[in-house]
Structure formats: C-alpha cells, structure tokens
Amino acid sequence: MLNMEKVQKCCESIRSATRAGFKPRAGIVLGTGLGAISGRLENAVSVPYASISGYPVSTVDSHSGRFSLGRLMGVDVILQEGRCHLY
C-alpha cells in the first residue's frame, strides 16, 4: 500500500532532475511499440526508475524503465516508459 510520504519522496526525486519552472500539462504511459515518442521530446531529461528511492523497477526486458520529461509539440509532458508489473 502506498502512503503519501512515499509518493512525495518519489515526486521530489523526479522534480529534482527537471529544469526550473517545468510543470507537465500531460502524462503519457507508453505501451509496447510507443517508445519512439520519447525521441521527439525537446529538452528531454530521463529519470531511471532505479534512481527513484521507493519506486518499483520495471521487470519487462522491452520496457525502458524510466520517466522522460520534456516538451512535446510545445507542451511540457512526462512520459512513463515501461510500466511496473506486480506479477
């Protein structure tokens, strides 16, 4: 079960890697075959799941296992590249 303190710590880890003033207006979970979208980000920053204290690591080989943050078509976005499966 998640608690708010754990969620806040994960969010802070991600925020600390981004540029000042970055406020994503959209979040996109990339499924199989959609990883190329991250290559279209401007000013991209990647945050591997493994670097986020308390965040589960993606265990599927074809998943990148990271958040990518940047601008897509003029909008600040955060991409989740690889879901964390609990099975």
Short mmCIF file of C-alpha atoms in Angstrom, two decimals:
data_model
loop_
_atom_site.label_atom_id
_atom_site.label_comp_id
_atom_site.label_asym_id
_atom_site.label_seq_id
_atom_site.Cartn_x
_atom_site.Cartn_y
_atom_site.Cartn_z
CA MET A 1 0.00 0.00 0.00
CA LEU A 2 1.25 3.48 -0.85
CA ASN A 3 1.47 6.23 1.67
CA MET A 4 1.65 9.94 0.88
CA GLU A 5 5.15 10.33 2.30
CA LYS A 6 6.47 7.68 -0.08
CA VAL A 7 4.66 9.29 -3.03
CA GLN A 8 6.04 12.74 -2.10
CA LYS A 9 9.60 11.37 -2.00
CA CYS A 10 9.21 9.78 -5.43
CA CYS A 11 7.82 13.04 -6.85
CA GLU A 12 10.65 15.05 -5.35
CA SER A 13 13.22 12.73 -6.93
CA ILE A 14 11.67 13.36 -10.33
CA ARG A 15 11.32 17.14 -9.76
CA SER A 16 14.97 17.47 -8.76
CA ALA A 17 16.04 16.25 -12.22
CA THR A 18 13.98 18.77 -14.18
CA ARG A 19 14.58 22.37 -15.19
CA ALA A 20 13.20 25.20 -13.10
CA GLY A 21 9.61 26.01 -13.95
CA PHE A 22 8.90 22.62 -15.56
CA LYS A 23 5.23 21.82 -14.98
CA PRO A 24 3.93 18.93 -17.06
CA ARG A 25 0.48 19.51 -18.51
CA ALA A 26 0.12 15.89 -19.63
CA GLY A 27 1.33 12.47 -18.63
CA ILE A 28 1.59 9.64 -21.15
CA VAL A 29 2.10 5.97 -20.34
CA LEU A 30 3.95 4.45 -23.29
CA GLY A 31 2.92 0.93 -24.11
CA THR A 32 4.60 -1.61 -26.36
CA GLY A 33 5.76 -0.05 -29.62
CA LEU A 34 5.40 3.57 -28.48
CA GLY A 35 8.92 4.15 -27.13
CA ALA A 36 9.90 6.25 -30.17
CA ILE A 37 7.74 9.08 -28.84
CA SER A 38 10.41 9.85 -26.26
CA GLY A 39 12.81 10.63 -29.12
CA ARG A 40 10.56 13.53 -30.10
CA LEU A 41 10.90 15.35 -26.77
CA GLU A 42 12.70 18.69 -26.74
CA ASN A 43 14.99 19.45 -23.79
CA ALA A 44 14.49 15.88 -22.60
CA VAL A 45 15.58 14.64 -19.19
CA SER A 46 15.41 10.95 -18.30
CA VAL A 47 14.96 9.64 -14.77
CA PRO A 48 15.50 5.86 -14.44
CA TYR A 49 13.07 4.16 -12.08
CA ALA A 50 16.05 2.61 -10.27
CA SER A 51 17.24 6.11 -9.26
CA ILE A 52 13.94 6.92 -7.51
CA SER A 53 14.00 5.77 -3.92
CA GLY A 54 10.98 3.61 -3.17
CA TYR A 55 9.78 3.35 -6.79
CA PRO A 56 9.40 -0.15 -8.27
CA VAL A 57 11.69 -1.14 -11.14
CA SER A 58 10.28 -2.31 -14.46
CA THR A 59 10.98 -6.01 -14.93
CA VAL A 60 9.96 -6.37 -18.58
CA ASP A 61 13.02 -6.50 -20.87
CA SER A 62 11.46 -4.40 -23.63
CA HIS A 63 10.49 -1.57 -21.23
CA SER A 64 12.99 1.26 -20.76
CA GLY A 65 12.14 1.66 -17.09
CA ARG A 66 12.31 5.44 -16.86
CA PHE A 67 10.42 8.68 -16.86
CA SER A 68 11.24 11.09 -19.67
CA LEU A 69 10.36 14.73 -19.20
CA GLY A 70 10.42 17.48 -21.80
CA ARG A 71 8.38 19.37 -24.39
CA LEU A 72 6.26 17.60 -26.98
CA MET A 73 4.56 19.79 -29.58
CA GLY A 74 5.04 22.82 -27.33
CA VAL A 75 3.62 21.20 -24.18
CA ASP A 76 5.56 20.11 -21.09
CA VAL A 77 4.93 16.38 -20.65
CA ILE A 78 6.12 13.43 -18.59
CA LEU A 79 6.35 10.04 -20.26
CA GLN A 80 6.33 6.79 -18.36
CA GLU A 81 8.46 4.40 -20.39
CA GLY A 82 7.63 0.98 -19.08
CA ARG A 83 5.02 0.04 -16.56
CA CYS A 84 5.86 -1.79 -13.38
CA HIS A 85 4.13 -5.14 -13.39
CA LEU A 86 3.46 -6.65 -9.99
CA TYR A 87 3.21 -10.19 -11.31
#
